[in-house]
Short mmCIF file of C-alpha atoms in Angstrom, two decimals:
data_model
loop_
_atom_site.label_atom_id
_atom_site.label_comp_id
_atom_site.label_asym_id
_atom_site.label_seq_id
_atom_site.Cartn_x
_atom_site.Cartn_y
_atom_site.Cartn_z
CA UNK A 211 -12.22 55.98 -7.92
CA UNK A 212 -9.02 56.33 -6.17
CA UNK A 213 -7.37 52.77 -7.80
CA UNK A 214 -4.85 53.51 -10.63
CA UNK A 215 -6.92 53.43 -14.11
CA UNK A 216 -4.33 51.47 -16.17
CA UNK A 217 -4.11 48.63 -14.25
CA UNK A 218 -5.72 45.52 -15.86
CA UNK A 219 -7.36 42.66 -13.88
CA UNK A 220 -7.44 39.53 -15.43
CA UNK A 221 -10.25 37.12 -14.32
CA UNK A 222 -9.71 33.34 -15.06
CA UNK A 223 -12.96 31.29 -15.41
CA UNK A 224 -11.50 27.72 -14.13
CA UNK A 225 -13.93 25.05 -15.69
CA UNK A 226 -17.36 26.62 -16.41
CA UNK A 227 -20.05 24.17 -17.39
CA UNK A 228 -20.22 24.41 -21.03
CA UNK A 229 -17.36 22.22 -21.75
CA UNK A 230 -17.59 18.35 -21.41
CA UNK A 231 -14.59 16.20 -20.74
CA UNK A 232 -14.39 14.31 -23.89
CA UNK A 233 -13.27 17.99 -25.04
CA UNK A 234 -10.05 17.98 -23.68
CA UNK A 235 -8.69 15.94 -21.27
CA UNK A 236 -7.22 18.93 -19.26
CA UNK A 237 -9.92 20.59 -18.06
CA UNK A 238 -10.37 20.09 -14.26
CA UNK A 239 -13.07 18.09 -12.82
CA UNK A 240 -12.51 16.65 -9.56
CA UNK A 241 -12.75 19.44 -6.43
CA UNK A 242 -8.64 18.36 -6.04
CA UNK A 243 -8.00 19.17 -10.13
CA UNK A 244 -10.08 22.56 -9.78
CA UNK A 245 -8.02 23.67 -6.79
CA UNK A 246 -4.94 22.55 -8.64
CA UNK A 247 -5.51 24.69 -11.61
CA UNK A 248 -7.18 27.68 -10.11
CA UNK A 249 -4.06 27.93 -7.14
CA UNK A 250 -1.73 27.81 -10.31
CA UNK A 251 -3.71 30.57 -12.14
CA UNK A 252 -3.58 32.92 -9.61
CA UNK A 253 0.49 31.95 -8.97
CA UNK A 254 0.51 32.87 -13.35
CA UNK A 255 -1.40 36.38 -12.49
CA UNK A 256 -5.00 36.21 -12.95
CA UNK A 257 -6.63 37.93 -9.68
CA UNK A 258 -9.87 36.90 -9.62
CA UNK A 259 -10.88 33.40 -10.05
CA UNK A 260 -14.43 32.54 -11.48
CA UNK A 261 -15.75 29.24 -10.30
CA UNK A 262 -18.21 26.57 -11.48
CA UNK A 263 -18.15 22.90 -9.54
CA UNK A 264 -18.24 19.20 -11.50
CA UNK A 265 -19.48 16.25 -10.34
CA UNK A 266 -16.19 13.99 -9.48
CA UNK A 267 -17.49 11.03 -11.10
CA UNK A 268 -18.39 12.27 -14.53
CA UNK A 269 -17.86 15.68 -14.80
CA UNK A 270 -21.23 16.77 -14.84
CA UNK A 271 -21.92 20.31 -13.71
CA UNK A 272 -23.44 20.46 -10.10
CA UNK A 273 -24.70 23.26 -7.76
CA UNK A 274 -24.02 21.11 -4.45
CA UNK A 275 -22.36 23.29 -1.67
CA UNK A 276 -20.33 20.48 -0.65
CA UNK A 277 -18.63 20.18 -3.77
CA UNK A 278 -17.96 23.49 -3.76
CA UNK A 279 -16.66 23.63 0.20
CA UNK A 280 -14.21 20.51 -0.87
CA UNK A 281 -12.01 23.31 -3.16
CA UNK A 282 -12.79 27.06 -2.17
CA UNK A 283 -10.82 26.51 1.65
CA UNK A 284 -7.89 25.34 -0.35
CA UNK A 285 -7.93 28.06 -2.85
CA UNK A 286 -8.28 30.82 0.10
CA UNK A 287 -5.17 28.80 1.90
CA UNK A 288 -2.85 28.79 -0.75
CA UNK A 289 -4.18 32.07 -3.15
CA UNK A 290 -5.17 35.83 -2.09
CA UNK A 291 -7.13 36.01 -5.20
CA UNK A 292 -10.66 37.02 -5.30
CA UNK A 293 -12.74 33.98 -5.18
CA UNK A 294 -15.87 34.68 -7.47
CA UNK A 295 -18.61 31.67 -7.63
CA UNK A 296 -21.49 31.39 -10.24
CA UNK A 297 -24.72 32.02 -10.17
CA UNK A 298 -25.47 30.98 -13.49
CA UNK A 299 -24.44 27.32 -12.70
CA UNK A 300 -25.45 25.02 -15.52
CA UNK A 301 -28.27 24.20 -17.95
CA UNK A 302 -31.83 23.19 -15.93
CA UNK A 303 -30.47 24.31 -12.55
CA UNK A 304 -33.44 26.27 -10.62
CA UNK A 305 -32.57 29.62 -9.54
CA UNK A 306 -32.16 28.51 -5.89
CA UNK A 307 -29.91 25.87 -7.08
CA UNK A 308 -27.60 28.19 -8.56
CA UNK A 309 -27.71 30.27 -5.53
CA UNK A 310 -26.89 27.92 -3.02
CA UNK A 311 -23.50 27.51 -3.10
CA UNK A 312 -22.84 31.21 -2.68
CA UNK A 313 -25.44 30.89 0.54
CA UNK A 314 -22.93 29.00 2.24
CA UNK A 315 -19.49 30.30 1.11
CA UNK A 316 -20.91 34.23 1.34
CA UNK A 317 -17.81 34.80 -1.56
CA UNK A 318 -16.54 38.57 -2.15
CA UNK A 319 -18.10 38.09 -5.52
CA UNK A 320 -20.78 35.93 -7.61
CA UNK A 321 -21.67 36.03 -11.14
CA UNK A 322 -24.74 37.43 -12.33
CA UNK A 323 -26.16 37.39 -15.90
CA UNK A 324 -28.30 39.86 -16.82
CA UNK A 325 -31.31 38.71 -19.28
CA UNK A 326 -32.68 35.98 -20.34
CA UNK A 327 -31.53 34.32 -23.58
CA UNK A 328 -31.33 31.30 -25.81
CA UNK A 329 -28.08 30.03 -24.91
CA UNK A 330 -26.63 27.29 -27.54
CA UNK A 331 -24.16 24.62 -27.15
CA UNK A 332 -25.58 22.07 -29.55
CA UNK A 333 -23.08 22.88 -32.66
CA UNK A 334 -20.56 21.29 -30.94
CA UNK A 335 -22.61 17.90 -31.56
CA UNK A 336 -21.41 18.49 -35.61
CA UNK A 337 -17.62 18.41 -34.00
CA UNK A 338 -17.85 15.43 -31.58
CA UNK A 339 -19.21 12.08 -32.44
CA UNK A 340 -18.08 10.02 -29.56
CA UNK A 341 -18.57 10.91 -26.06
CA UNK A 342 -17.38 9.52 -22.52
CA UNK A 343 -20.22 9.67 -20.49
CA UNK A 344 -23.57 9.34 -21.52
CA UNK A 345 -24.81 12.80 -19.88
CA UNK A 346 -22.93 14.62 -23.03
CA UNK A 347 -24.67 14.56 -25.83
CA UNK A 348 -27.89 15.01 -24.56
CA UNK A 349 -26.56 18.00 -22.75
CA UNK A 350 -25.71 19.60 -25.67
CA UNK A 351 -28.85 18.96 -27.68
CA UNK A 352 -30.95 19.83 -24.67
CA UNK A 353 -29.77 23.10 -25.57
CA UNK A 354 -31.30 23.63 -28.93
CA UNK A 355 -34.65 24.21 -26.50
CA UNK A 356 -33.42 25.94 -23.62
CA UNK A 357 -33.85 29.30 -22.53
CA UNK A 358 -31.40 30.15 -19.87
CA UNK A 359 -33.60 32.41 -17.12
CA UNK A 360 -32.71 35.89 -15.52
CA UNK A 361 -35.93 37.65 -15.27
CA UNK A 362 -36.21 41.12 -13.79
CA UNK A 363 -37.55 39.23 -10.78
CA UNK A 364 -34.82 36.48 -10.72
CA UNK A 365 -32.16 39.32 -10.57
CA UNK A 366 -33.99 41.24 -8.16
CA UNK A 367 -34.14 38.11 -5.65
CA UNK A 368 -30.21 37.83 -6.55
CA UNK A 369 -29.43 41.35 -5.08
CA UNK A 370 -31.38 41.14 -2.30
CA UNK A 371 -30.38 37.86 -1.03
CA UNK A 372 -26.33 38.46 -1.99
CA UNK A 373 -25.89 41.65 -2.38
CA UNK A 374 -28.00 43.09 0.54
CA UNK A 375 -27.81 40.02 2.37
CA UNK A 376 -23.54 38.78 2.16
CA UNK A 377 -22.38 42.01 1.43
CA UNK A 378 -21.52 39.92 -2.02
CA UNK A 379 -20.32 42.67 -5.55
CA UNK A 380 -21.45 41.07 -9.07
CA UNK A 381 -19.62 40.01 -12.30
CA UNK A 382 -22.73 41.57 -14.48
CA UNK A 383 -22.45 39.13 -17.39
CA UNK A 384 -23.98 41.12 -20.36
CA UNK A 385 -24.35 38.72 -23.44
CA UNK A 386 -26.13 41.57 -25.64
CA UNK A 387 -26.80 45.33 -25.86
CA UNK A 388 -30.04 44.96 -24.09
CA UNK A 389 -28.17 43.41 -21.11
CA UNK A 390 -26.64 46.47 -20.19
CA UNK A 391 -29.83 48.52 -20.60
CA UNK A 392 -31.11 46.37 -17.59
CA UNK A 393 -28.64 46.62 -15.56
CA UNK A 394 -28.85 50.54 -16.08
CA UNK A 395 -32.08 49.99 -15.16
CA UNK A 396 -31.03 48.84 -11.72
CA UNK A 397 -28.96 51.50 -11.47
CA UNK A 398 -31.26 53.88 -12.04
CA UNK A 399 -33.68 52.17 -9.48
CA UNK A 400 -30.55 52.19 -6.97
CA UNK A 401 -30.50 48.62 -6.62
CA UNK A 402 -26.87 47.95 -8.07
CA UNK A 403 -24.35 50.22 -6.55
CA UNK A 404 -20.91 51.37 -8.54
CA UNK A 405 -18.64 50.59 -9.18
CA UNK A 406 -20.04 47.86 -11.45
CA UNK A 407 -17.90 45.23 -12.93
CA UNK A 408 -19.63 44.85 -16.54
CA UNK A 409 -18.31 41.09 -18.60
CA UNK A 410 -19.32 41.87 -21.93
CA UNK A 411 -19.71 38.58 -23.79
CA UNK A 412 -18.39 37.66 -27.33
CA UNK A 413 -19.48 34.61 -29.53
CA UNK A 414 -21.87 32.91 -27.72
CA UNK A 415 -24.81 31.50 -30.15
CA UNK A 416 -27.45 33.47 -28.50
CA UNK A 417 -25.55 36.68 -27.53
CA UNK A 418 -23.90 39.07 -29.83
CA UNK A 419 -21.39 37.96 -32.06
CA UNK A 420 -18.01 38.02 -32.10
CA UNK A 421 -17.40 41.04 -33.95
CA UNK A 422 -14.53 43.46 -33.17
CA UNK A 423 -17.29 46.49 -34.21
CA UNK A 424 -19.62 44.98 -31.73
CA UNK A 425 -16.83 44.72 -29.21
CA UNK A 426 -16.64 48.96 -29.35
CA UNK A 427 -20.43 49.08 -29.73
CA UNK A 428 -20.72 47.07 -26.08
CA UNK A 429 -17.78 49.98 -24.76
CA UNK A 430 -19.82 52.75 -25.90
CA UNK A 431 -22.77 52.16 -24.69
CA UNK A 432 -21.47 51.03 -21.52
CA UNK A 433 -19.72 54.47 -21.75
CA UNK A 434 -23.24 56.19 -22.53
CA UNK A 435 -25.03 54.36 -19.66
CA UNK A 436 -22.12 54.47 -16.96
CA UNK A 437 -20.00 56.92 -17.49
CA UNK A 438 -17.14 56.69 -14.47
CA UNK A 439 -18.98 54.40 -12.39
CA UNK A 440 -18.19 50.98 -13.74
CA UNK A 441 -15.15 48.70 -14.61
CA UNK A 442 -15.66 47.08 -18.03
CA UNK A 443 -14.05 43.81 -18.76
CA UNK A 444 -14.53 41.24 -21.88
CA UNK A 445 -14.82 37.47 -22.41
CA UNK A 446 -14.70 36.05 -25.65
CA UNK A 447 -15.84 32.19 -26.01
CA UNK A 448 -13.30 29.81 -28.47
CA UNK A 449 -10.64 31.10 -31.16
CA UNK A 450 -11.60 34.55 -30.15
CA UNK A 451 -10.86 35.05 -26.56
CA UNK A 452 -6.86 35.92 -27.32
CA UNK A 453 -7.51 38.63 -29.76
CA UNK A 454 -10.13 40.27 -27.87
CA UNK A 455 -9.29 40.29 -24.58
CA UNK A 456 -5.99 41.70 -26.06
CA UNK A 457 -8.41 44.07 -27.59
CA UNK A 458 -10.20 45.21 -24.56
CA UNK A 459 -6.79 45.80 -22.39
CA UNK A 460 -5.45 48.19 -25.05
CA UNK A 461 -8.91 50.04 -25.02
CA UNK A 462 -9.06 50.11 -20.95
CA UNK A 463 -11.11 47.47 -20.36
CA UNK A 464 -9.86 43.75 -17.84
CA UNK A 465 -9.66 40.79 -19.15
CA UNK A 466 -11.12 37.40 -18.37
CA UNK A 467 -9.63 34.17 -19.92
CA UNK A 468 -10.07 30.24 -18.78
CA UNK A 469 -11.01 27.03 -20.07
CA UNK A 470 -14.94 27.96 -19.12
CA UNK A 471 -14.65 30.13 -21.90
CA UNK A 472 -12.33 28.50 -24.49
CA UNK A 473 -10.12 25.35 -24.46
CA UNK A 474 -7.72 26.51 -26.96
CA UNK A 475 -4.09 28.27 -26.24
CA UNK A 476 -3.36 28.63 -30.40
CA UNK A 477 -5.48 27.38 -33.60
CA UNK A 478 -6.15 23.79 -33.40
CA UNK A 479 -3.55 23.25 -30.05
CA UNK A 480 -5.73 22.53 -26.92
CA UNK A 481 -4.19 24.43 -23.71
CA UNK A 482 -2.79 22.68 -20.61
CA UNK A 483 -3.64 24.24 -18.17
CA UNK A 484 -5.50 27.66 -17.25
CA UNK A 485 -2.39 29.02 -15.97
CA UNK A 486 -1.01 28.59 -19.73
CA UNK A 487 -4.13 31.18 -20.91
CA UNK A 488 -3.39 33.35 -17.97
CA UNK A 489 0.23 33.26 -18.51
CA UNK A 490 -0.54 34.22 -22.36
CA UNK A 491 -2.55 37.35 -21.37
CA UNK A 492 -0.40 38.36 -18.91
CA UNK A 493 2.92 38.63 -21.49
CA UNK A 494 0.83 40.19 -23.94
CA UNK A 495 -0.49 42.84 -21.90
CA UNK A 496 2.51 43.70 -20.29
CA UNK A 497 4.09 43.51 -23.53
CA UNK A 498 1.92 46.64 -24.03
CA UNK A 499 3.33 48.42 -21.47
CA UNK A 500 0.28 47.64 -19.04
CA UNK A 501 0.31 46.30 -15.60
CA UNK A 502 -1.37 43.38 -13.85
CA UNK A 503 -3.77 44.33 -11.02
CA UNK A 504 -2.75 42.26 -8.24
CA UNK A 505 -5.73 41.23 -5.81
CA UNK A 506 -5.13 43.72 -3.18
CA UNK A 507 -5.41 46.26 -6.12
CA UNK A 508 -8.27 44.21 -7.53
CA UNK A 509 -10.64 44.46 -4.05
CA UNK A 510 -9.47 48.28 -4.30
CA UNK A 511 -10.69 48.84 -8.15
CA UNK A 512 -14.43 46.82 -7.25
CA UNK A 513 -14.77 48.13 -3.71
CA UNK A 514 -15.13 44.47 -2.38
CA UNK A 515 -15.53 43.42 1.20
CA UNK A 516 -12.29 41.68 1.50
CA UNK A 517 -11.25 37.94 1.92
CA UNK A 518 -11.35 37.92 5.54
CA UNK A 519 -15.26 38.33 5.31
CA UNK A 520 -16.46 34.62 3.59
CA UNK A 521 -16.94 31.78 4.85
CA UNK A 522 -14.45 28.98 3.69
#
């Protein structure tokens, strides 16, 4: 791969649908909040943007298109960044559901989680009493008996319909060790082509913990599976997601940082603004003598079809 190895790209996940507004008051709802923040975390460095959509009203996660169409134009007008949507949406979305925003935007990348798991949210009931809307709490204990989907099938259908089908690269979310076995198995089958982009996952109840020795057990196995042909990146959910992103940049690996993934900036002080977390990640790794992919560098390192090729 002809892009320069020690660059780092940092990926900023811009509001997610784990997080509920009575959590902090700055994370962004409304389609004009979400372009806001995500415009300003590209200005502080991050080069790819990661993208879930709220309902305006209450903050709810949603999977409409038009929600969606109200913020991506404005990001592309005022941002190069890479704009990458989800596909894993939010807790009882259908598969097609999760899908159909990228059907009409055809982004340079989606998201794409790679098993099947038990994905919990409901401790965070033992933290907040009191919520704004009603939809809260119930969204978090729903989660005590959810299984979030990605069957073989599911993830076949996925890159068919956007990879084959919108020319659209993947954010392989891998929560666990057995995630990247699968998607190894789709190399092997030559249905995922590198170079892959592999998220490895810390601290998510469901996943693997977040343990630094589990952090270099997900990089050597990646190693073992992938050898040359993938770009390995980390995300680590809460108080964790300074210290090992920091960790992953000065073991090669990109970065990914955002209030989707924790709404913290330091213990116990909530962040502003995802442009503060960006900002953060950005000092410290060029602190360590690293550099900051920028997004031209970015589409060069994940061999993606460009930003003149969606549709927003």
């Amino acid at each position: 791969m002809a892009a320069p190895q020690n660059k780092v790209i940092i990926t900023c996940a811009v509001t997610g649908s784990i997080h509920t507004p009575t959590m902090s008051p700055h994370l962004p709802l409304t389609p004009d909040e979400i372009a806001q923040q995500s415009i300003a975390a590209a200005e502080a460095g991050a080069s790819i943007l990661h993208l879930h959509a709220r309902n305006p009203s209450d903050g709810s996660p949603t999977a409409d298109p038009k929600v969606f169409m109200e913020f991506l134009p404005r990001i592309k007008q005022n941002t190069d960044a890479v704009v990458n949507i989800t596909t894993g949406g939010g807790h009882g979305m259908t598969l097609d559901e999760r899908l159909a925003a990228a059907y009409v935007a055809s982004p340079e990348m989606t998201s794409l989680n790679m098993g099947s798991m038990n994905f919990g949210l409901y401790p965070i009931l033992d933290k907040v009493k009191e919520f704004q809307h009603p939809w809260e709490a119930q969204f978090l204990e729903n989660s005590r008996d959810f299984i979030f989907r990605n069957t073989f099938k599911d993830i076949e259908y996925v890159l068919k319909e956007l990879g084959e089908g919108h020319g659209v690269r993947f954010e392989y979310e891998c929560y666990d060790v057995g995630h990247l076995y699968n998607l190894a198995h789709f190399l092997e089958r030559g249905l995922v082509k590198p170079p892959l982009f592999v998220q490895t996952i810390f601290g998510i109840l469901g996943g693997i913990g977040a343990d630094t020795e589990n952090l270099m057990h997900m990089k050597r196995i990646a190693d073992k599976l992938f050898g040359d042909q993938y770009r390995w990146s980390v995300l680590a959910a809460g108080r964790h997601q300074m210290g090992f992103t920091t960790m992953a940049a000065l073991n090669g690996g990109n970065v990914r940082v955002g209030l989707e993934d924790s709404l913290f900036i330091g213990k116990g002080k909530l962040a502003q603004s995802n442009a503060e977390q960006v900002s953060k990640i950005r000092r410290i790794i060029e602190d360590m003598s690293l550099e900051v992919a920028t997004p031209t560098e970015a589409r060069e390192m994940l061999d993606l079809k460009g930003g003149d090729q969606v549709k927003f």
